[in-house]
PDB file of C-alpha atoms in Angstrom:
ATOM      1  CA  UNK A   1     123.430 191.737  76.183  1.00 63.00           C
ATOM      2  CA  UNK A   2     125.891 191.243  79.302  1.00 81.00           C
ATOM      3  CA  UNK A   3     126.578 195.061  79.991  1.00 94.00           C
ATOM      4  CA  UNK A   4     129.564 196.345  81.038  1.00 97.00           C
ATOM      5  CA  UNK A   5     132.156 194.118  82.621  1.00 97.00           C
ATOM      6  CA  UNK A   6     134.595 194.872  85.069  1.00 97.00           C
ATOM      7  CA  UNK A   7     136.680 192.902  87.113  1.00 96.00           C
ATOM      8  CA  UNK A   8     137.965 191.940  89.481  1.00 97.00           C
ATOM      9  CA  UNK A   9     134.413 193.146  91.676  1.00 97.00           C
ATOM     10  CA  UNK A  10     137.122 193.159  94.617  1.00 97.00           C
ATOM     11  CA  UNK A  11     140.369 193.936  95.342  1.00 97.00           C
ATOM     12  CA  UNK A  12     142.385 194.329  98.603  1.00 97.00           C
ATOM     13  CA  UNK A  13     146.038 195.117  98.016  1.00 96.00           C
ATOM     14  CA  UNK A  14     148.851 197.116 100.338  1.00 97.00           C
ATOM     15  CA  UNK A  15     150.495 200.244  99.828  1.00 97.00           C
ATOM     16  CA  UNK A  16     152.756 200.707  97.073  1.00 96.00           C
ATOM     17  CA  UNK A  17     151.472 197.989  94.812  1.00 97.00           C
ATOM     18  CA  UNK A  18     150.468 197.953  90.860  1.00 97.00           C
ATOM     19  CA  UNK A  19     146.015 197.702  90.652  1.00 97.00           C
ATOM     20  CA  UNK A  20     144.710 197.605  87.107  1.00 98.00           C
ATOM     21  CA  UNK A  21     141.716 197.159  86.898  1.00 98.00           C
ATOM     22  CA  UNK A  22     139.786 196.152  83.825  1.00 98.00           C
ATOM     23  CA  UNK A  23     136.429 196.607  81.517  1.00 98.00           C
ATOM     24  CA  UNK A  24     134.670 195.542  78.656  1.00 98.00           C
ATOM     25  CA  UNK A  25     132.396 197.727  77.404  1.00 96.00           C
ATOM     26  CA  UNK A  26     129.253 197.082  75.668  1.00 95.00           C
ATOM     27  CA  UNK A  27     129.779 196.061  72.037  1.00 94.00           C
ATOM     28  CA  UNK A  28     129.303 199.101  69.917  1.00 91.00           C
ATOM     29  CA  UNK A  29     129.472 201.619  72.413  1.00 92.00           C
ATOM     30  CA  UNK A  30     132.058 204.376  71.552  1.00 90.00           C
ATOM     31  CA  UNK A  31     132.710 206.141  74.705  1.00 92.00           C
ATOM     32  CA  UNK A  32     133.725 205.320  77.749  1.00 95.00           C
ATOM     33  CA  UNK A  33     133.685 206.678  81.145  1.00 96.00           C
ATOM     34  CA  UNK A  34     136.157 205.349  83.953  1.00 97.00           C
ATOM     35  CA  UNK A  35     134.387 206.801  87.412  1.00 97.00           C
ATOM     36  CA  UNK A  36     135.522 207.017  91.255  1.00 96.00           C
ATOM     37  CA  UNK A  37     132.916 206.959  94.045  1.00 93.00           C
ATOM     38  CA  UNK A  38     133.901 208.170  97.433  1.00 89.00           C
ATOM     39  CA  UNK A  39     131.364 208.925 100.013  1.00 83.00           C
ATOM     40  CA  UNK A  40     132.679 212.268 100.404  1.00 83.00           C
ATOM     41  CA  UNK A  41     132.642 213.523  96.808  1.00 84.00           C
ATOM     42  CA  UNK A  42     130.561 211.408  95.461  1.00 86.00           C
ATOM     43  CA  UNK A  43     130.635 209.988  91.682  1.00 92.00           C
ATOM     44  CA  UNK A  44     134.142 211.517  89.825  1.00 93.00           C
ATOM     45  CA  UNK A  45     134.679 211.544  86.052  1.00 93.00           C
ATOM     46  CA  UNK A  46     138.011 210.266  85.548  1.00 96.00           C
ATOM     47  CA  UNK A  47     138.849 209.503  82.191  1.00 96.00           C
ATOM     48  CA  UNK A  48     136.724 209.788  78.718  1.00 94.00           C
ATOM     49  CA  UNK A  49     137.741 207.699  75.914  1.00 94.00           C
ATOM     50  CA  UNK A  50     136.193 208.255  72.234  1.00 91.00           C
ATOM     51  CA  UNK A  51     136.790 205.770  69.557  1.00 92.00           C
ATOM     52  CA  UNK A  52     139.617 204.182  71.849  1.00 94.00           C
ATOM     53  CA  UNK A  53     141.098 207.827  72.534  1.00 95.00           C
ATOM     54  CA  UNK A  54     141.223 209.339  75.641  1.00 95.00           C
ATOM     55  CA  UNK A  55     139.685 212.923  74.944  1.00 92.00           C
ATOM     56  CA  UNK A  56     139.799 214.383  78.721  1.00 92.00           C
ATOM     57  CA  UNK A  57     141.730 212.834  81.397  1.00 93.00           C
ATOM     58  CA  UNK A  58     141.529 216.183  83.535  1.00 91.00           C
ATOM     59  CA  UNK A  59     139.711 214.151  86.604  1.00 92.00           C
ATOM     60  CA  UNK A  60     142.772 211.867  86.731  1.00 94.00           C
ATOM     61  CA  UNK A  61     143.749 212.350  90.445  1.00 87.00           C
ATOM     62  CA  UNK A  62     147.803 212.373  89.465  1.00 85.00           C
ATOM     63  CA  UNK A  63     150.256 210.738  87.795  1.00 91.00           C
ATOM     64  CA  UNK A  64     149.912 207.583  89.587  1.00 95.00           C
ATOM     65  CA  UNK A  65     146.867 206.952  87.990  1.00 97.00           C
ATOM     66  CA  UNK A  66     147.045 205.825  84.339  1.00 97.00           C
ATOM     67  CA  UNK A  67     144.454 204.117  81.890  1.00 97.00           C
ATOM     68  CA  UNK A  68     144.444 203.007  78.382  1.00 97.00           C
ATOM     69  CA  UNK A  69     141.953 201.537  75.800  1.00 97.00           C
ATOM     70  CA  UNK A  70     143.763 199.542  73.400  1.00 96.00           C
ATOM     71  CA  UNK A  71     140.769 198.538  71.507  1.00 94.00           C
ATOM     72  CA  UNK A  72     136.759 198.904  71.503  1.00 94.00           C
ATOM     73  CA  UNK A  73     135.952 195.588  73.503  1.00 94.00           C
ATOM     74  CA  UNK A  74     138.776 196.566  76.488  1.00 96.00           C
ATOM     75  CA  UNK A  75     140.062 199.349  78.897  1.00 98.00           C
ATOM     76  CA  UNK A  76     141.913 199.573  81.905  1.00 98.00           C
ATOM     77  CA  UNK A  77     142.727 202.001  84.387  1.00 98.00           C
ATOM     78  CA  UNK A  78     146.266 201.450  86.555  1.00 98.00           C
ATOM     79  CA  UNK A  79     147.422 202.853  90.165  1.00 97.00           C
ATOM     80  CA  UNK A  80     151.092 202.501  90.859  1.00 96.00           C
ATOM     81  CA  UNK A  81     151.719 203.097  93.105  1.00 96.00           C
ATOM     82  CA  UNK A  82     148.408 202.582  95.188  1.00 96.00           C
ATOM     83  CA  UNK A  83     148.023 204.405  98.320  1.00 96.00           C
ATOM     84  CA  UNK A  84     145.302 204.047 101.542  1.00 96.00           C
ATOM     85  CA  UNK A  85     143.572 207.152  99.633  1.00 94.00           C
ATOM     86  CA  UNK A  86     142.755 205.570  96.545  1.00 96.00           C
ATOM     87  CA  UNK A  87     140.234 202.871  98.439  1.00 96.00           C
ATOM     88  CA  UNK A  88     137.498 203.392  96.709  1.00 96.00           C
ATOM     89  CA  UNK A  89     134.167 202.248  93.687  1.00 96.00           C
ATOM     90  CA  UNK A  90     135.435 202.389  90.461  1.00 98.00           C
ATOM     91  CA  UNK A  91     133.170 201.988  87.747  1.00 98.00           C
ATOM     92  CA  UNK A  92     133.579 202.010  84.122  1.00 98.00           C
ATOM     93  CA  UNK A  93     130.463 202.876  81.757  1.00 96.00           C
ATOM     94  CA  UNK A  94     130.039 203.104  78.206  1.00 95.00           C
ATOM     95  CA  UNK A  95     127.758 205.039  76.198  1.00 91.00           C
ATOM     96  CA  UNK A  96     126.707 204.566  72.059  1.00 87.00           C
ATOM     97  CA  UNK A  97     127.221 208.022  71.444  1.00 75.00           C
ATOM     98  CA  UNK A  98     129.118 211.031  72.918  1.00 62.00           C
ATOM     99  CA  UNK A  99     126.047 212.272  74.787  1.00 63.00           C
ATOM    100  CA  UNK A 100     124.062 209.670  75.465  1.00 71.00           C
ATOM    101  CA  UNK A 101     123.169 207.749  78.270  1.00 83.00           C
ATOM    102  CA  UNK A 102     125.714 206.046  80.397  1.00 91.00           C
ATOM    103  CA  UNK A 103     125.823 202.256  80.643  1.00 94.00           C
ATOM    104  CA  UNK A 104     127.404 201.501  84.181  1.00 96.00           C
ATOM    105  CA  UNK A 105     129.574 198.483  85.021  1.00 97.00           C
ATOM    106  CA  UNK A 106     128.983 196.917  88.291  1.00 96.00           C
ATOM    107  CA  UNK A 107     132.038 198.460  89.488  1.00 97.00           C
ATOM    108  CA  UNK A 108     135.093 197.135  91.631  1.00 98.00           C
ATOM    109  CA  UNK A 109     135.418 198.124  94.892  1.00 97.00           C
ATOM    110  CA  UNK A 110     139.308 198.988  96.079  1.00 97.00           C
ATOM    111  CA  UNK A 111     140.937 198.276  99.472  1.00 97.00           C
ATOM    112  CA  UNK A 112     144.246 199.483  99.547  1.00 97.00           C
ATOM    113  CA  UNK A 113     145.988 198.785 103.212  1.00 96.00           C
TER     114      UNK A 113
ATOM    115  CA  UNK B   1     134.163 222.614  95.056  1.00 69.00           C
ATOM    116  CA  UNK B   2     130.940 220.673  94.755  1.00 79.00           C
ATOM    117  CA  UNK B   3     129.016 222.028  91.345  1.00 91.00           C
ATOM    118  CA  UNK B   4     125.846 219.577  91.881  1.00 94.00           C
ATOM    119  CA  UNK B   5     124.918 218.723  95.732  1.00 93.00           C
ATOM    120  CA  UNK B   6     122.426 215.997  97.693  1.00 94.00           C
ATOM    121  CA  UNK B   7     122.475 218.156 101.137  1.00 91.00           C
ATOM    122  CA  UNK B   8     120.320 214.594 102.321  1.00 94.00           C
ATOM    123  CA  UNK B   9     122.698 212.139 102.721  1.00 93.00           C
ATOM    124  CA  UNK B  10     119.847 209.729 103.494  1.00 96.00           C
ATOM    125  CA  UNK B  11     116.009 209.824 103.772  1.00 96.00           C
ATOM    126  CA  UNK B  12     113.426 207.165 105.027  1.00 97.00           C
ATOM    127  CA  UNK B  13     109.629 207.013 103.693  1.00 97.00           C
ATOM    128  CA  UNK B  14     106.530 204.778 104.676  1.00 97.00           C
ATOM    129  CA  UNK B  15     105.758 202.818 101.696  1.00 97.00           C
ATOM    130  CA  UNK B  16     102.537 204.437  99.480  1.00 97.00           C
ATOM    131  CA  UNK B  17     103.718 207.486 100.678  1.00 97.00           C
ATOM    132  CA  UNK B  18     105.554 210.319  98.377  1.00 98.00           C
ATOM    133  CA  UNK B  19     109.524 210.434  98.309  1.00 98.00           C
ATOM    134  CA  UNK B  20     110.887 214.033  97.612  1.00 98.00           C
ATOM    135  CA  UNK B  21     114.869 213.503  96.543  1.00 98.00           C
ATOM    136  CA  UNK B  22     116.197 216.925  96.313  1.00 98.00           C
ATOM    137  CA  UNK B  23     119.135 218.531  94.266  1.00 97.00           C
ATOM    138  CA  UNK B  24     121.080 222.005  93.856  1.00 97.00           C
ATOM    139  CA  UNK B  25     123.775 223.081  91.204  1.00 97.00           C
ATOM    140  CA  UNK B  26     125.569 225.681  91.194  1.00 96.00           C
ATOM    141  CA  UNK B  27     126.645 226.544  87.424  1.00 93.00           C
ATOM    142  CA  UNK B  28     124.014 227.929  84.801  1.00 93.00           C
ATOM    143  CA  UNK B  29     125.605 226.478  82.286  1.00 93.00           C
ATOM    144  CA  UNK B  30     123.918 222.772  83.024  1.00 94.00           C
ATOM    145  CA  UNK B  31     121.033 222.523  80.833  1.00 92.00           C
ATOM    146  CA  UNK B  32     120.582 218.744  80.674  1.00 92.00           C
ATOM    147  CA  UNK B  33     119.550 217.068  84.339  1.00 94.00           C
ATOM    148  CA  UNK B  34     119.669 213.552  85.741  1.00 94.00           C
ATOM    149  CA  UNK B  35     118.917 210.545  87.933  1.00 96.00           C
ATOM    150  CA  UNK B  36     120.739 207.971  88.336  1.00 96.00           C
ATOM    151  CA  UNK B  37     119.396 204.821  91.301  1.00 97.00           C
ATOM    152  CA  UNK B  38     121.945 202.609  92.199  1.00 95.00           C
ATOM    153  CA  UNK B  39     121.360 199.002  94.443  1.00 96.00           C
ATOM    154  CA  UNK B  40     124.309 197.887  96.916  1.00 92.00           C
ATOM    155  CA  UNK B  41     126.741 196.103  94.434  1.00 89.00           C
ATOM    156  CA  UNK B  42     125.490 197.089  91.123  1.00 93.00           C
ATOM    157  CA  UNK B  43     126.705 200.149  89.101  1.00 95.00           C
ATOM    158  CA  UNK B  44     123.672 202.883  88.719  1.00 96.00           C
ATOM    159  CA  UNK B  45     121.327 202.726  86.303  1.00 95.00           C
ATOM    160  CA  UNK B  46     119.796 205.706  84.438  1.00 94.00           C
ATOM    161  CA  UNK B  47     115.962 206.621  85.984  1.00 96.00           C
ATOM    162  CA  UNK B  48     114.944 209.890  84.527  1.00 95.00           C
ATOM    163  CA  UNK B  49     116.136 212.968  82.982  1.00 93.00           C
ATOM    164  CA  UNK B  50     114.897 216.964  81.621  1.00 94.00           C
ATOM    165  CA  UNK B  51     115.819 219.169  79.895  1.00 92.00           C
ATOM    166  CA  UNK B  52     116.023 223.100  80.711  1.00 92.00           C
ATOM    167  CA  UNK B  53     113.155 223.884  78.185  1.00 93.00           C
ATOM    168  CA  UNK B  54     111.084 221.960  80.514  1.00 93.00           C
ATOM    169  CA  UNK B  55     109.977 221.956  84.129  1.00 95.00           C
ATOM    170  CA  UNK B  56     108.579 218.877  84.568  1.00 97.00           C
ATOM    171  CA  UNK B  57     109.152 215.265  83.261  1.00 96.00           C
ATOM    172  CA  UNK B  58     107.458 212.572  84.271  1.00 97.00           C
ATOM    173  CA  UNK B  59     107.751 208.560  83.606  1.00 96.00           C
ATOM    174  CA  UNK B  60     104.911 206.280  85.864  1.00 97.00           C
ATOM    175  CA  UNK B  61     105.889 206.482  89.833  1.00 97.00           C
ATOM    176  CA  UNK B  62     108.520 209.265  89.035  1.00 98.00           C
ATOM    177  CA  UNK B  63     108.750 212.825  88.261  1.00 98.00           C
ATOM    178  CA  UNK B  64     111.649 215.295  87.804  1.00 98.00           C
ATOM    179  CA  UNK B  65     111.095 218.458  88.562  1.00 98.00           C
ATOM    180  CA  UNK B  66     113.273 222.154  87.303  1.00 97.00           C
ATOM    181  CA  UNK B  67     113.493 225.127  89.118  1.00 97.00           C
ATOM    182  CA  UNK B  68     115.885 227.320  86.724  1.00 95.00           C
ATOM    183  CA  UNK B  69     115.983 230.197  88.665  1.00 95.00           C
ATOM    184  CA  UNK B  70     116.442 228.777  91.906  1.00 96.00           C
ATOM    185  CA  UNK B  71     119.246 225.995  90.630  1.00 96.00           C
ATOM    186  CA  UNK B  72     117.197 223.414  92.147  1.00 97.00           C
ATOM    187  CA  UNK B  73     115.978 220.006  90.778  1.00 96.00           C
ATOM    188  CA  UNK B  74     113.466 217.170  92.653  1.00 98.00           C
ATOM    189  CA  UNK B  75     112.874 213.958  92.005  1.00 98.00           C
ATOM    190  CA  UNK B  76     109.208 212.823  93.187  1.00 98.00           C
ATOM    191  CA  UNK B  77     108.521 209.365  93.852  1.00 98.00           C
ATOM    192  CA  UNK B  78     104.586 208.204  94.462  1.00 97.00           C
ATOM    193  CA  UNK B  79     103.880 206.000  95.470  1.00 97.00           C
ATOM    194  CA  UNK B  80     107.049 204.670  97.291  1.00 98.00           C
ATOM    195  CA  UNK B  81     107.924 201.136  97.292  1.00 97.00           C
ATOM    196  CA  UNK B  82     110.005 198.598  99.185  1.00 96.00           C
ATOM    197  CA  UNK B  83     111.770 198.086  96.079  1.00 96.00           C
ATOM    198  CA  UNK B  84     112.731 202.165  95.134  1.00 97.00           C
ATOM    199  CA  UNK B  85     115.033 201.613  98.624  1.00 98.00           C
ATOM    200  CA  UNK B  86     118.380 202.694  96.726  1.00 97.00           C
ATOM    201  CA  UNK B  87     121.112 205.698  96.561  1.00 96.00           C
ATOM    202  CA  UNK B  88     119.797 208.086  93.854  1.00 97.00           C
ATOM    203  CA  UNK B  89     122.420 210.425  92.131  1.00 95.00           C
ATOM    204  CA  UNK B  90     121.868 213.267  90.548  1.00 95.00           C
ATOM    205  CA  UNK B  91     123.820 215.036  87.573  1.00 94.00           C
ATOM    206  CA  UNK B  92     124.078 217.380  85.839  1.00 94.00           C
ATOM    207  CA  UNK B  93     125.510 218.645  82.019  1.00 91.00           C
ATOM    208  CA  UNK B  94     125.764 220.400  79.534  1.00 88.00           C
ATOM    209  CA  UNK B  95     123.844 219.436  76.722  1.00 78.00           C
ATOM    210  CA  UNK B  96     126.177 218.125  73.670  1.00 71.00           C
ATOM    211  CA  UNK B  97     128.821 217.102  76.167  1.00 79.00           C
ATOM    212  CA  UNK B  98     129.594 214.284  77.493  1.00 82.00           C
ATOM    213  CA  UNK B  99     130.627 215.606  80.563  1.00 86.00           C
ATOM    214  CA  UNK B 100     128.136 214.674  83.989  1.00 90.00           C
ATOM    215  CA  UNK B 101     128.653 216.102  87.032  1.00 91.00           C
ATOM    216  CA  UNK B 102     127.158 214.122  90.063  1.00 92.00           C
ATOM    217  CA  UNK B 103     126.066 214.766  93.238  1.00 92.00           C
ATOM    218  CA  UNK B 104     127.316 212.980  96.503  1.00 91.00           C
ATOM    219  CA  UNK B 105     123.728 210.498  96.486  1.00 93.00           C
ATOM    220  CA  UNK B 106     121.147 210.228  98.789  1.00 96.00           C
ATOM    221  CA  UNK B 107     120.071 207.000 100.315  1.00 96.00           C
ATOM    222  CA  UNK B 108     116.185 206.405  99.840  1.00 98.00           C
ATOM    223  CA  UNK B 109     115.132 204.016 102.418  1.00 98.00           C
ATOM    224  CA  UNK B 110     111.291 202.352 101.785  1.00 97.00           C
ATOM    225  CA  UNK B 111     109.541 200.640 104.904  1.00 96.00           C
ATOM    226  CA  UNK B 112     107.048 198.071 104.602  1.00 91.00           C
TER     227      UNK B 112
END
């Protein structure tokens, strides 16, 4: 089993740009979890997806941020445009069931200049 | 407005010794508790969790521990090893959602 996927790991872009960044969940998971980590706050719940559909995208900073799951194996989560404040760990994670434990991607660590 | 909080940002233990990772939360609704460890460029990984019917959990080197009334939570580590050096989260929920509230992480740092 590979575990969650994310890529890129890294990405370094400058203000005002388009990020996506991108996951593959574990096969036959049906939720998943796009996180932020910031030192100061710590882990954030952005977006839950069930069955492919987002159910509560209330941690969504604003509407710069978007993310989408088209289908069970794929998800990604957008900034357009980036700012300096949205450098950052993003991780995705997938669980099998609404409750359960969360699988967590290695994550992709943002640099926005 | 922080709901679960690691007031130690970071905390440094001789190895065979005991490592006490501490946690507060602030809503009584949580009922379902957890621990997260997480290495330098991996994503964390579940450790441990309890439930609010119990006080204690334990699972080899580590131990949760509940305080209900006191909105407090501990994670005991014995003995420490080189290897446990990691960030630990803690979270919180409420059980039947899928909803975890984590803390800020506190940086456990095993010497040799």
């Amino acid at each position: 089993d590979a575990g969650v996927i994310q890529s890129p790991r890294h990405e370094v872009t400058e203000m005002g740009q388009e990020v996506t960044l991108r996951c593959k969940p574990i096969s036959g998971h049906n939720s998943l979890f796009w996180y932020r980590q910031t030192m100061m706050r710590g882990l954030e719940l952005l977006i839950y997806f069930n069955n492919n559909v987002p159910i509560d995208d209330s941690g969504m900073p604003e509407d710069r941020f978007s993310a989408k799951m088209p289908n069970a194996s794929f998800s990604t989560l957008k900034i357009q445009p980036s700012e300096p404040r949205d450098s950052a760990v993003y991780f995705c994670a997938s669980s099998p069931v609404t409750k359960g434990e969360q699988f967590f991607g290695p994550g992709t660590r943002l640099t926005v200049l | 407005d922080q709901q679960v909080k690691q007031n130690s940002p970071s905390l440094s233990v001789q190895e065979g010794r005991i490592s006490i990772l501490n946690c507060d939360y602030t809503n009584s609704m949580f009922d379902y508790f957890l621990w997260y460890k997480k290495y330098p460029a991996e994503g964390p990984t579940f450790l441990i969790s309890i439930s609010s019917i119990k006080d204690k959990n334990e699972d080899g080197r580590f131990t949760v521990f509940l305080n209900k009334s006191a909105k407090h939570l501990s994670l005991h580590i014995v003995p420490s090893q080189p290897g446990d050096s990691a960030v630990y989260f803690c979270a919180a929920s409420v059980s039947g959602t899928y909803k975890y509230i984590f803390g800020t992480g506190t940086r456990l740092k095993v010497l040799a």
